[in-house]
PDB file of C-alpha atoms in Angstrom:
ATOM      1  CA  MET A   1       1.108   6.526   1.259  1.00 68.00           C
ATOM      2  CA  SER A   2       3.103   4.000   3.294  1.00 83.00           C
ATOM      3  CA  SER A   3       2.507   0.252   2.875  1.00 87.00           C
ATOM      4  CA  PHE A   4       1.059   0.038   6.390  1.00 88.00           C
ATOM      5  CA  TRP A   5      -1.635   2.670   5.819  1.00 89.00           C
ATOM      6  CA  SER A   6      -2.363   1.303   2.369  1.00 90.00           C
ATOM      7  CA  ALA A   7      -2.955  -2.174   3.844  1.00 92.00           C
ATOM      8  CA  TRP A   8      -4.995  -0.644   6.667  1.00 92.00           C
ATOM      9  CA  ILE A   9      -7.336   1.090   4.208  1.00 92.00           C
ATOM     10  CA  ILE A  10      -7.662  -2.042   2.058  1.00 93.00           C
ATOM     11  CA  VAL A  11      -8.560  -4.227   5.053  1.00 94.00           C
ATOM     12  CA  LEU A  12     -11.081  -1.730   6.453  1.00 94.00           C
ATOM     13  CA  THR A  13     -12.747  -1.160   3.083  1.00 94.00           C
ATOM     14  CA  LEU A  14     -13.112  -4.825   2.206  1.00 94.00           C
ATOM     15  CA  ALA A  15     -14.161  -5.729   5.758  1.00 95.00           C
ATOM     16  CA  PHE A  16     -16.867  -3.061   5.557  1.00 94.00           C
ATOM     17  CA  LEU A  17     -18.205  -4.488   2.283  1.00 94.00           C
ATOM     18  CA  VAL A  18     -18.145  -8.033   3.653  1.00 95.00           C
ATOM     19  CA  GLY A  19     -19.965  -6.789   6.746  1.00 95.00           C
ATOM     20  CA  ILE A  20     -22.677  -5.269   4.557  1.00 93.00           C
ATOM     21  CA  ILE A  21     -23.098  -8.604   2.741  1.00 94.00           C
ATOM     22  CA  TRP A  22     -23.452 -10.441   6.059  1.00 94.00           C
ATOM     23  CA  LEU A  23     -25.966  -7.885   7.350  1.00 92.00           C
ATOM     24  CA  LEU A  24     -28.009  -8.124   4.167  1.00 90.00           C
ATOM     25  CA  ARG A  25     -28.085 -11.929   4.217  1.00 89.00           C
ATOM     26  CA  TRP A  26     -29.004 -11.898   7.907  1.00 88.00           C
ATOM     27  CA  ASN A  27     -31.959  -9.634   7.188  1.00 83.00           C
ATOM     28  CA  MET A  28     -33.054 -11.869   4.313  1.00 84.00           C
ATOM     29  CA  THR A  29     -33.265 -14.940   6.541  1.00 83.00           C
ATOM     30  CA  ASN A  30     -36.472 -15.737   8.433  1.00 81.00           C
ATOM     31  CA  TYR A  31     -35.454 -16.666  11.981  1.00 78.00           C
ATOM     32  CA  THR A  32     -38.945 -16.325  13.467  1.00 76.00           C
ATOM     33  CA  GLY A  33     -40.435 -19.612  12.295  1.00 78.00           C
ATOM     34  CA  ILE A  34     -43.469 -17.669  11.135  1.00 83.00           C
ATOM     35  CA  LYS A  35     -44.352 -17.597   7.471  1.00 82.00           C
ATOM     36  CA  GLU A  36     -44.284 -14.323   5.544  1.00 78.00           C
ATOM     37  CA  GLY A  37     -47.535 -12.402   5.826  1.00 77.00           C
ATOM     38  CA  GLU A  38     -48.663 -14.138   9.031  1.00 82.00           C
ATOM     39  CA  LEU A  39     -49.199 -12.437  12.391  1.00 82.00           C
ATOM     40  CA  MET A  40     -46.378 -12.458  14.933  1.00 81.00           C
ATOM     41  CA  ASP A  41     -46.472 -12.461  18.725  1.00 76.00           C
ATOM     42  CA  HIS A  42     -45.591  -8.742  18.985  1.00 75.00           C
ATOM     43  CA  GLU A  43     -48.462  -6.465  19.958  1.00 77.00           C
ATOM     44  CA  PHE A  44     -48.453  -2.803  20.940  1.00 79.00           C
ATOM     45  CA  ASP A  45     -51.461  -0.629  21.690  1.00 80.00           C
ATOM     46  CA  GLY A  46     -53.735  -3.131  19.977  1.00 78.00           C
ATOM     47  CA  ILE A  47     -51.588  -3.346  16.856  1.00 83.00           C
ATOM     48  CA  VAL A  48     -50.174  -6.779  15.964  1.00 82.00           C
ATOM     49  CA  GLU A  49     -46.948  -6.988  13.931  1.00 82.00           C
ATOM     50  CA  ILE A  50     -46.958  -8.937  10.673  1.00 83.00           C
ATOM     51  CA  ASN A  51     -43.939 -10.852   9.414  1.00 81.00           C
ATOM     52  CA  ASN A  52     -43.398  -8.609   6.433  1.00 80.00           C
ATOM     53  CA  PRO A  53     -39.821  -8.635   5.018  1.00 79.00           C
ATOM     54  CA  MET A  54     -38.249  -5.908   2.914  1.00 80.00           C
ATOM     55  CA  PRO A  55     -39.564  -5.721  -0.676  1.00 84.00           C
ATOM     56  CA  ARG A  56     -37.612  -7.938  -3.093  1.00 86.00           C
ATOM     57  CA  TRP A  57     -36.855  -5.068  -5.471  1.00 91.00           C
ATOM     58  CA  TRP A  58     -35.262  -3.224  -2.559  1.00 90.00           C
ATOM     59  CA  MET A  59     -33.050  -6.233  -1.774  1.00 89.00           C
ATOM     60  CA  ILE A  60     -32.019  -6.478  -5.427  1.00 92.00           C
ATOM     61  CA  LEU A  61     -30.932  -2.842  -5.405  1.00 94.00           C
ATOM     62  CA  PHE A  62     -28.804  -3.523  -2.323  1.00 93.00           C
ATOM     63  CA  TRP A  63     -27.056  -6.404  -4.089  1.00 94.00           C
ATOM     64  CA  ILE A  64     -26.484  -4.261  -7.192  1.00 96.00           C
ATOM     65  CA  THR A  65     -24.815  -1.513  -5.145  1.00 95.00           C
ATOM     66  CA  ILE A  66     -22.569  -4.060  -3.418  1.00 95.00           C
ATOM     67  CA  VAL A  67     -21.477  -5.562  -6.725  1.00 95.00           C
ATOM     68  CA  TRP A  68     -20.906  -2.055  -8.097  1.00 95.00           C
ATOM     69  CA  GLY A  69     -18.763  -1.230  -5.054  1.00 94.00           C
ATOM     70  CA  PHE A  70     -16.446  -4.193  -5.721  1.00 95.00           C
ATOM     71  CA  LEU A  71     -16.340  -3.373  -9.444  1.00 95.00           C
ATOM     72  CA  TYR A  72     -15.510   0.273  -8.794  1.00 94.00           C
ATOM     73  CA  LEU A  73     -12.691  -0.604  -6.391  1.00 94.00           C
ATOM     74  CA  ALA A  74     -11.261  -2.972  -8.984  1.00 93.00           C
ATOM     75  CA  LEU A  75     -11.281  -0.386 -11.780  1.00 91.00           C
ATOM     76  CA  TYR A  76     -10.557   2.890  -9.961  1.00 89.00           C
ATOM     77  CA  PRO A  77      -8.397   4.070  -7.018  1.00 89.00           C
ATOM     78  CA  GLY A  78      -9.929   3.347  -3.638  1.00 89.00           C
ATOM     79  CA  LEU A  79      -7.924   0.534  -2.078  1.00 90.00           C
ATOM     80  CA  GLY A  80      -4.842   2.186  -0.620  1.00 88.00           C
ATOM     81  CA  ASN A  81      -2.001   2.399  -3.143  1.00 87.00           C
ATOM     82  CA  PHE A  82      -3.805   0.235  -5.697  1.00 88.00           C
ATOM     83  CA  ALA A  83      -4.354   2.511  -8.699  1.00 84.00           C
ATOM     84  CA  GLY A  84      -7.148   0.449 -10.235  1.00 87.00           C
ATOM     85  CA  LEU A  85      -7.108  -1.611 -13.414  1.00 87.00           C
ATOM     86  CA  LEU A  86      -7.892   1.454 -15.565  1.00 84.00           C
ATOM     87  CA  GLY A  87      -5.053   3.527 -14.092  1.00 77.00           C
ATOM     88  CA  TRP A  88      -7.369   6.529 -13.752  1.00 76.00           C
ATOM     89  CA  SER A  89      -6.256   9.580 -11.758  1.00 71.00           C
ATOM     90  CA  SER A  90      -8.053  12.842 -10.998  1.00 64.00           C
ATOM     91  CA  SER A  91      -4.790  14.784 -11.313  1.00 57.00           C
ATOM     92  CA  ASN A  92      -1.151  14.274 -12.140  1.00 50.00           C
ATOM     93  CA  GLN A  93       0.138  15.057  -8.652  1.00 48.00           C
ATOM     94  CA  ASP A  94       1.307  11.491  -8.034  1.00 47.00           C
ATOM     95  CA  VAL A  95       3.118  11.492 -11.343  1.00 43.00           C
ATOM     96  CA  ARG A  96       4.786  14.791 -10.527  1.00 44.00           C
ATOM     97  CA  SER A  97       6.102  13.356  -7.281  1.00 45.00           C
ATOM     98  CA  LEU A  98       8.096  10.964  -9.450  1.00 39.00           C
ATOM     99  CA  GLU A  99       8.992  13.427 -12.174  1.00 44.00           C
ATOM    100  CA  GLU A 100       8.806  17.099 -11.285  1.00 46.00           C
ATOM    101  CA  SER A 101       8.788  18.528 -14.753  1.00 44.00           C
ATOM    102  CA  LYS A 102       6.447  20.043 -17.297  1.00 47.00           C
ATOM    103  CA  GLN A 103       6.424  16.715 -19.166  1.00 58.00           C
ATOM    104  CA  ALA A 104       4.706  14.959 -16.240  1.00 58.00           C
ATOM    105  CA  THR A 105       1.287  14.971 -17.864  1.00 56.00           C
ATOM    106  CA  GLU A 106       2.589  13.613 -21.151  1.00 62.00           C
ATOM    107  CA  ALA A 107       4.520  10.948 -19.289  1.00 62.00           C
ATOM    108  CA  ALA A 108       1.324   9.907 -17.563  1.00 58.00           C
ATOM    109  CA  ARG A 109      -0.507   9.619 -20.861  1.00 57.00           C
ATOM    110  CA  GLU A 110       2.302   7.653 -22.462  1.00 60.00           C
ATOM    111  CA  ALA A 111       2.120   5.282 -19.502  1.00 57.00           C
ATOM    112  CA  GLY A 112      -1.579   4.768 -20.214  1.00 55.00           C
ATOM    113  CA  LEU A 113      -2.906   6.771 -17.273  1.00 54.00           C
ATOM    114  CA  ILE A 114      -6.143   8.718 -17.644  1.00 51.00           C
ATOM    115  CA  VAL A 115      -5.336  12.051 -16.029  1.00 62.00           C
ATOM    116  CA  GLU A 116      -8.873  13.422 -16.078  1.00 67.00           C
ATOM    117  CA  TYR A 117      -8.268  16.814 -14.503  1.00 66.00           C
ATOM    118  CA  ASP A 118      -5.406  17.654 -16.851  1.00 71.00           C
ATOM    119  CA  ARG A 119      -7.386  16.445 -19.829  1.00 74.00           C
ATOM    120  CA  GLN A 120     -10.237  18.782 -18.938  1.00 79.00           C
ATOM    121  CA  ILE A 121      -7.788  21.644 -18.464  1.00 78.00           C
ATOM    122  CA  ASP A 122      -6.276  20.974 -21.886  1.00 80.00           C
ATOM    123  CA  GLN A 123      -9.708  20.855 -23.495  1.00 85.00           C
ATOM    124  CA  ALA A 124     -10.692  24.147 -21.874  1.00 85.00           C
ATOM    125  CA  GLU A 125      -7.403  25.748 -22.900  1.00 86.00           C
ATOM    126  CA  GLU A 126      -7.845  24.562 -26.479  1.00 88.00           C
ATOM    127  CA  LYS A 127     -11.347  26.010 -26.601  1.00 90.00           C
ATOM    128  CA  PHE A 128     -10.936  29.246 -24.647  1.00 91.00           C
ATOM    129  CA  GLY A 129      -7.209  29.958 -24.942  1.00 91.00           C
ATOM    130  CA  PRO A 130      -7.591  31.788 -28.291  1.00 94.00           C
ATOM    131  CA  VAL A 131     -10.423  33.885 -26.821  1.00 93.00           C
ATOM    132  CA  PHE A 132      -8.292  35.115 -23.930  1.00 94.00           C
ATOM    133  CA  ALA A 133      -5.299  35.604 -26.222  1.00 95.00           C
ATOM    134  CA  ALA A 134      -7.370  37.862 -28.460  1.00 95.00           C
ATOM    135  CA  LEU A 135      -8.674  39.849 -25.495  1.00 95.00           C
ATOM    136  CA  SER A 136      -5.151  40.318 -24.145  1.00 94.00           C
ATOM    137  CA  GLU A 137      -4.213  42.140 -27.350  1.00 96.00           C
ATOM    138  CA  ARG A 138      -6.575  44.967 -26.411  1.00 96.00           C
ATOM    139  CA  SER A 139      -5.878  47.563 -23.736  1.00 97.00           C
ATOM    140  CA  ILE A 140      -7.304  47.245 -20.240  1.00 97.00           C
ATOM    141  CA  GLU A 141      -9.077  50.578 -20.619  1.00 96.00           C
ATOM    142  CA  GLU A 142     -10.759  49.399 -23.820  1.00 96.00           C
ATOM    143  CA  LEU A 143     -11.813  46.058 -22.349  1.00 96.00           C
ATOM    144  CA  SER A 144     -13.318  47.799 -19.315  1.00 95.00           C
ATOM    145  CA  GLN A 145     -15.822  49.440 -21.683  1.00 95.00           C
ATOM    146  CA  ASP A 146     -16.666  46.242 -23.571  1.00 96.00           C
ATOM    147  CA  PRO A 147     -19.784  44.578 -22.030  1.00 95.00           C
ATOM    148  CA  GLU A 148     -18.828  41.087 -23.203  1.00 96.00           C
ATOM    149  CA  ALA A 149     -15.275  41.405 -21.890  1.00 96.00           C
ATOM    150  CA  VAL A 150     -16.644  42.734 -18.604  1.00 96.00           C
ATOM    151  CA  LYS A 151     -18.871  39.650 -18.263  1.00 96.00           C
ATOM    152  CA  ILE A 152     -15.900  37.353 -18.832  1.00 96.00           C
ATOM    153  CA  GLY A 153     -13.805  39.308 -16.360  1.00 96.00           C
ATOM    154  CA  GLN A 154     -16.597  39.222 -13.795  1.00 96.00           C
ATOM    155  CA  ARG A 155     -16.892  35.432 -14.037  1.00 96.00           C
ATOM    156  CA  LEU A 156     -13.143  35.058 -13.588  1.00 96.00           C
ATOM    157  CA  PHE A 157     -13.273  37.446 -10.633  1.00 97.00           C
ATOM    158  CA  ILE A 158     -16.077  35.531  -8.922  1.00 96.00           C
ATOM    159  CA  GLN A 159     -14.265  32.228  -9.436  1.00 94.00           C
ATOM    160  CA  ASN A 160     -10.897  33.404  -8.135  1.00 95.00           C
ATOM    161  CA  CYS A 161     -11.130  36.703  -6.248  1.00 96.00           C
ATOM    162  CA  ALA A 162     -14.550  36.800  -4.584  1.00 95.00           C
ATOM    163  CA  GLN A 163     -13.414  34.554  -1.731  1.00 94.00           C
ATOM    164  CA  CYS A 164     -11.533  37.525  -0.267  1.00 95.00           C
ATOM    165  CA  HIS A 165     -12.972  40.625  -1.911  1.00 96.00           C
ATOM    166  CA  GLY A 166     -16.589  39.454  -2.038  1.00 95.00           C
ATOM    167  CA  SER A 167     -18.768  38.815  -5.070  1.00 94.00           C
ATOM    168  CA  ASN A 168     -19.532  42.544  -5.205  1.00 94.00           C
ATOM    169  CA  ALA A 169     -15.794  43.365  -4.891  1.00 96.00           C
ATOM    170  CA  MET A 170     -16.475  45.593  -1.878  1.00 95.00           C
ATOM    171  CA  GLY A 171     -14.099  43.624   0.340  1.00 94.00           C
ATOM    172  CA  GLY A 172     -14.242  43.299   4.093  1.00 93.00           C
ATOM    173  CA  LYS A 173     -12.012  43.653   7.126  1.00 93.00           C
ATOM    174  CA  GLY A 174      -8.463  43.074   5.913  1.00 94.00           C
ATOM    175  CA  PHE A 175      -9.547  42.831   2.267  1.00 95.00           C
ATOM    176  CA  PRO A 176      -9.637  46.039   0.193  1.00 95.00           C
ATOM    177  CA  ASN A 177     -12.753  47.446  -1.405  1.00 96.00           C
ATOM    178  CA  LEU A 178     -12.037  47.464  -5.152  1.00 96.00           C
ATOM    179  CA  THR A 179     -14.899  49.783  -6.091  1.00 95.00           C
ATOM    180  CA  ASP A 180     -14.013  53.015  -4.272  1.00 93.00           C
ATOM    181  CA  ASP A 181     -10.927  54.354  -6.071  1.00 89.00           C
ATOM    182  CA  ASP A 182      -8.853  54.083  -2.875  1.00 93.00           C
ATOM    183  CA  TRP A 183      -5.801  52.034  -3.810  1.00 95.00           C
ATOM    184  CA  LEU A 184      -2.932  50.835  -1.639  1.00 95.00           C
ATOM    185  CA  TYR A 185      -0.632  50.146  -4.595  1.00 96.00           C
ATOM    186  CA  GLY A 186      -2.250  52.261  -7.275  1.00 95.00           C
ATOM    187  CA  GLY A 187      -5.370  51.971  -9.384  1.00 95.00           C
ATOM    188  CA  THR A 188      -3.874  52.383 -12.831  1.00 96.00           C
ATOM    189  CA  PRO A 189      -4.308  49.498 -15.272  1.00 96.00           C
ATOM    190  CA  ALA A 190      -0.597  48.663 -15.015  1.00 96.00           C
ATOM    191  CA  ALA A 191      -0.634  48.732 -11.188  1.00 97.00           C
ATOM    192  CA  ILE A 192      -3.718  46.531 -10.924  1.00 97.00           C
ATOM    193  CA  LYS A 193      -2.292  44.026 -13.377  1.00 97.00           C
ATOM    194  CA  GLN A 194       1.017  43.947 -11.510  1.00 97.00           C
ATOM    195  CA  SER A 195      -0.805  43.271  -8.234  1.00 97.00           C
ATOM    196  CA  LEU A 196      -2.489  40.275  -9.824  1.00 97.00           C
ATOM    197  CA  ILE A 197       0.605  38.945 -11.553  1.00 97.00           C
ATOM    198  CA  ALA A 198       3.130  39.194  -8.717  1.00 96.00           C
ATOM    199  CA  GLY A 199       0.936  39.576  -5.641  1.00 96.00           C
ATOM    200  CA  ARG A 200       1.483  42.041  -2.810  1.00 96.00           C
ATOM    201  CA  ASN A 201       2.886  41.702   0.695  1.00 94.00           C
ATOM    202  CA  GLY A 202       1.837  44.551   2.952  1.00 91.00           C
ATOM    203  CA  MET A 203       3.355  44.920   6.391  1.00 92.00           C
ATOM    204  CA  MET A 204       2.551  47.359   9.140  1.00 94.00           C
ATOM    205  CA  PRO A 205       5.162  46.803  11.888  1.00 95.00           C
ATOM    206  CA  ALA A 206       4.126  46.695  15.517  1.00 96.00           C
ATOM    207  CA  GLN A 207       5.032  49.932  17.319  1.00 96.00           C
ATOM    208  CA  SER A 208       6.464  48.198  20.360  1.00 95.00           C
ATOM    209  CA  GLN A 209       8.636  51.214  21.208  1.00 96.00           C
ATOM    210  CA  PHE A 210       5.547  53.038  22.508  1.00 96.00           C
ATOM    211  CA  ASN A 211       3.820  52.370  25.824  1.00 96.00           C
ATOM    212  CA  GLU A 212       0.041  52.027  26.136  1.00 96.00           C
ATOM    213  CA  GLN A 213      -0.510  55.715  26.811  1.00 97.00           C
ATOM    214  CA  GLN A 214       1.514  56.689  23.765  1.00 97.00           C
ATOM    215  CA  ILE A 215      -0.381  54.148  21.646  1.00 97.00           C
ATOM    216  CA  THR A 216      -3.659  55.758  22.712  1.00 97.00           C
ATOM    217  CA  GLU A 217      -2.340  59.235  21.955  1.00 97.00           C
ATOM    218  CA  LEU A 218      -0.999  58.230  18.548  1.00 97.00           C
ATOM    219  CA  ALA A 219      -4.243  56.470  17.606  1.00 97.00           C
ATOM    220  CA  THR A 220      -6.186  59.552  18.618  1.00 97.00           C
ATOM    221  CA  TYR A 221      -4.028  61.747  16.415  1.00 97.00           C
ATOM    222  CA  VAL A 222      -4.448  59.351  13.475  1.00 97.00           C
ATOM    223  CA  ILE A 223      -8.223  59.509  13.903  1.00 97.00           C
ATOM    224  CA  SER A 224      -8.085  63.297  13.860  1.00 96.00           C
ATOM    225  CA  LEU A 225      -6.371  63.266  10.479  1.00 96.00           C
ATOM    226  CA  SER A 226      -9.610  62.205   8.809  1.00 93.00           C
ATOM    227  CA  GLY A 227     -11.517  65.121  10.360  1.00 93.00           C
ATOM    228  CA  ARG A 228     -13.218  63.244  13.178  1.00 95.00           C
ATOM    229  CA  LYS A 229     -13.692  64.818  16.590  1.00 95.00           C
ATOM    230  CA  VAL A 230     -11.211  63.646  19.207  1.00 96.00           C
ATOM    231  CA  ASP A 231      -9.701  64.768  22.490  1.00 96.00           C
ATOM    232  CA  PRO A 232      -7.425  67.641  21.356  1.00 95.00           C
ATOM    233  CA  GLU A 233      -4.881  67.112  24.128  1.00 96.00           C
ATOM    234  CA  LEU A 234      -4.447  63.415  23.309  1.00 96.00           C
ATOM    235  CA  ALA A 235      -4.172  64.214  19.600  1.00 96.00           C
ATOM    236  CA  LYS A 236      -1.549  66.866  20.218  1.00 96.00           C
ATOM    237  CA  ALA A 237       0.494  64.459  22.330  1.00 96.00           C
ATOM    238  CA  GLY A 238       0.233  61.788  19.622  1.00 96.00           C
ATOM    239  CA  GLU A 239       1.338  64.162  16.878  1.00 95.00           C
ATOM    240  CA  ALA A 240       4.818  64.284  18.368  1.00 93.00           C
ATOM    241  CA  ASN A 241       5.250  60.544  17.763  1.00 95.00           C
ATOM    242  CA  PHE A 242       3.735  60.518  14.291  1.00 96.00           C
ATOM    243  CA  ALA A 243       7.180  61.173  12.815  1.00 94.00           C
ATOM    244  CA  VAL A 244       7.780  57.425  13.115  1.00 94.00           C
ATOM    245  CA  CYS A 245       4.684  56.758  10.993  1.00 95.00           C
ATOM    246  CA  ALA A 246       5.534  59.468   8.471  1.00 95.00           C
ATOM    247  CA  ALA A 247       8.398  57.365   7.164  1.00 94.00           C
ATOM    248  CA  CYS A 248       5.823  55.240   5.332  1.00 95.00           C
ATOM    249  CA  HIS A 249       2.611  57.276   5.370  1.00 96.00           C
ATOM    250  CA  GLY A 250       4.273  60.606   4.570  1.00 96.00           C
ATOM    251  CA  GLN A 251       4.364  63.850   6.523  1.00 94.00           C
ATOM    252  CA  ASP A 252       0.914  64.693   5.154  1.00 95.00           C
ATOM    253  CA  ALA A 253      -0.310  61.169   6.093  1.00 96.00           C
ATOM    254  CA  LYS A 254      -1.642  60.634   2.578  1.00 96.00           C
ATOM    255  CA  GLY A 255       0.190  57.350   2.201  1.00 95.00           C
ATOM    256  CA  ASN A 256       2.705  55.943  -0.257  1.00 96.00           C
ATOM    257  CA  GLN A 257       1.531  53.599  -3.002  1.00 95.00           C
ATOM    258  CA  ALA A 258       5.081  52.467  -3.704  1.00 93.00           C
ATOM    259  CA  LEU A 259       5.082  50.887  -0.239  1.00 93.00           C
ATOM    260  CA  GLY A 260       1.402  50.041  -0.001  1.00 94.00           C
ATOM    261  CA  ALA A 261       1.069  52.480   2.927  1.00 95.00           C
ATOM    262  CA  PRO A 262      -2.568  53.656   3.137  1.00 95.00           C
ATOM    263  CA  ASN A 263      -3.852  57.203   3.152  1.00 96.00           C
ATOM    264  CA  LEU A 264      -4.796  58.048   6.751  1.00 96.00           C
ATOM    265  CA  THR A 265      -6.763  61.184   5.918  1.00 95.00           C
ATOM    266  CA  ASP A 266      -9.684  59.785   3.919  1.00 94.00           C
ATOM    267  CA  ASN A 267     -11.495  57.864   6.677  1.00 91.00           C
ATOM    268  CA  ILE A 268     -11.247  54.574   4.740  1.00 94.00           C
ATOM    269  CA  TRP A 269      -9.901  51.816   6.974  1.00 95.00           C
ATOM    270  CA  LEU A 270      -8.787  48.370   5.912  1.00 95.00           C
ATOM    271  CA  TYR A 271      -8.806  46.905   9.426  1.00 95.00           C
ATOM    272  CA  GLY A 272     -11.343  49.229  11.033  1.00 94.00           C
ATOM    273  CA  GLY A 273     -11.219  52.897  12.008  1.00 94.00           C
ATOM    274  CA  SER A 274     -12.385  52.738  15.602  1.00 95.00           C
ATOM    275  CA  GLN A 275     -10.107  53.789  18.458  1.00 96.00           C
ATOM    276  CA  ASP A 276      -9.697  50.159  19.514  1.00 97.00           C
ATOM    277  CA  ALA A 277      -9.002  48.919  15.983  1.00 96.00           C
ATOM    278  CA  ILE A 278      -6.350  51.555  15.316  1.00 97.00           C
ATOM    279  CA  GLU A 279      -4.714  50.946  18.670  1.00 97.00           C
ATOM    280  CA  GLU A 280      -4.630  47.227  17.889  1.00 97.00           C
ATOM    281  CA  THR A 281      -2.975  47.958  14.547  1.00 96.00           C
ATOM    282  CA  LEU A 282      -0.334  50.104  16.228  1.00 97.00           C
ATOM    283  CA  ARG A 283       0.197  47.644  19.055  1.00 96.00           C
ATOM    284  CA  ASN A 284       0.398  44.406  17.049  1.00 96.00           C
ATOM    285  CA  GLY A 285       1.007  45.453  13.462  1.00 96.00           C
ATOM    286  CA  ARG A 286      -0.716  44.066  10.381  1.00 95.00           C
ATOM    287  CA  ASN A 287       0.382  41.678   7.653  1.00 93.00           C
ATOM    288  CA  GLY A 288      -1.647  41.554   4.472  1.00 91.00           C
ATOM    289  CA  VAL A 289      -0.892  39.147   1.635  1.00 93.00           C
ATOM    290  CA  MET A 290      -2.294  39.286  -1.878  1.00 94.00           C
ATOM    291  CA  PRO A 291      -1.251  36.026  -3.622  1.00 94.00           C
ATOM    292  CA  ALA A 292       0.407  36.021  -7.026  1.00 96.00           C
ATOM    293  CA  TRP A 293      -1.850  34.690  -9.789  1.00 96.00           C
ATOM    294  CA  LYS A 294       0.535  34.473 -12.748  1.00 94.00           C
ATOM    295  CA  ASP A 295       1.227  30.761 -12.415  1.00 91.00           C
ATOM    296  CA  ILE A 296      -2.408  29.996 -11.593  1.00 91.00           C
ATOM    297  CA  LEU A 297      -4.317  31.923 -14.243  1.00 93.00           C
ATOM    298  CA  GLY A 298      -1.722  33.055 -16.757  1.00 93.00           C
ATOM    299  CA  GLU A 299      -1.221  36.582 -18.069  1.00 95.00           C
ATOM    300  CA  ASP A 300      -4.052  36.505 -20.620  1.00 96.00           C
ATOM    301  CA  LYS A 301      -6.749  35.830 -18.005  1.00 96.00           C
ATOM    302  CA  ILE A 302      -5.121  38.265 -15.589  1.00 97.00           C
ATOM    303  CA  HIS A 303      -5.344  40.924 -18.293  1.00 97.00           C
ATOM    304  CA  VAL A 304      -9.116  40.385 -18.520  1.00 97.00           C
ATOM    305  CA  ILE A 305      -9.620  40.373 -14.743  1.00 97.00           C
ATOM    306  CA  SER A 306      -7.555  43.556 -14.505  1.00 97.00           C
ATOM    307  CA  SER A 307      -9.899  45.269 -16.944  1.00 97.00           C
ATOM    308  CA  TYR A 308     -12.899  44.223 -14.857  1.00 97.00           C
ATOM    309  CA  VAL A 309     -11.358  45.457 -11.610  1.00 97.00           C
ATOM    310  CA  TYR A 310     -10.223  48.691 -13.248  1.00 97.00           C
ATOM    311  CA  GLY A 311     -13.753  49.324 -14.506  1.00 95.00           C
ATOM    312  CA  LEU A 312     -15.277  48.884 -11.039  1.00 94.00           C
ATOM    313  CA  SER A 313     -13.763  52.133  -9.782  1.00 90.00           C
ATOM    314  CA  GLN A 314     -14.448  54.082 -12.974  1.00 86.00           C
ATOM    315  CA  ASP A 315     -18.253  54.010 -12.717  1.00 68.00           C
TER     316      ASP A 315
END
């Protein structure tokens, strides 16, 4: 943070606290000239107001919170670039900006900083690391049949994968259903684990070489591949242009897992199987990204998640 914005935050924060003190003192002062508990001149609908100030215990609590606010800002980060007298930090990101290396956390500790987030991570790794290491020694197929391993894998899945695939792993538009044995890149234990480790980048190019009529014809033919009723003349016209699609999806339109090209004959649609949705896919293309998790979770946890995902389609 620049010196200007740091000073700006410090001034605003302290001014706000000083303003609270002034407001509190103003409310504690009797400007009416009427003693506490006596009637005032205000009357509404037959009700006369009494000069009744805020309870003293309430005022004391206000003063305690103000003092705590100043104490907190002195000990912990909160005033711009001032790190606080304790040198506490929720993460080691600031340290890494000075030293981008794996020794950043240790450097912070040697400097006397309390890197709370990293300390919690280390504690969790010390406690659970051996558990995941032991599980990773067993095969994915075996773990998928172990109820305890499945529970661990499910918790990891909900924490890291449910945001896209849903807590029930049934996905949504643009996010694959992991329970139906329909796999873009393969549903073997090795393929699932590879998807998690390295991620996937799927790309359906826009078919800009076709005009709108040809897009409609081609979409109609694609719909017919899954056995749905369509206009036969439109489908026949679209079949002639399917050769462009066959390069990825195959002449039989059953897809290619090496490329992540979906099967077009099973009536399972990642982005929707309506005429409009398929035309939109052909017209604009699609780009699907599955992030790599190796550097986030590590291979041992990925091994356990892989066993959970593999088991979902085996039931």
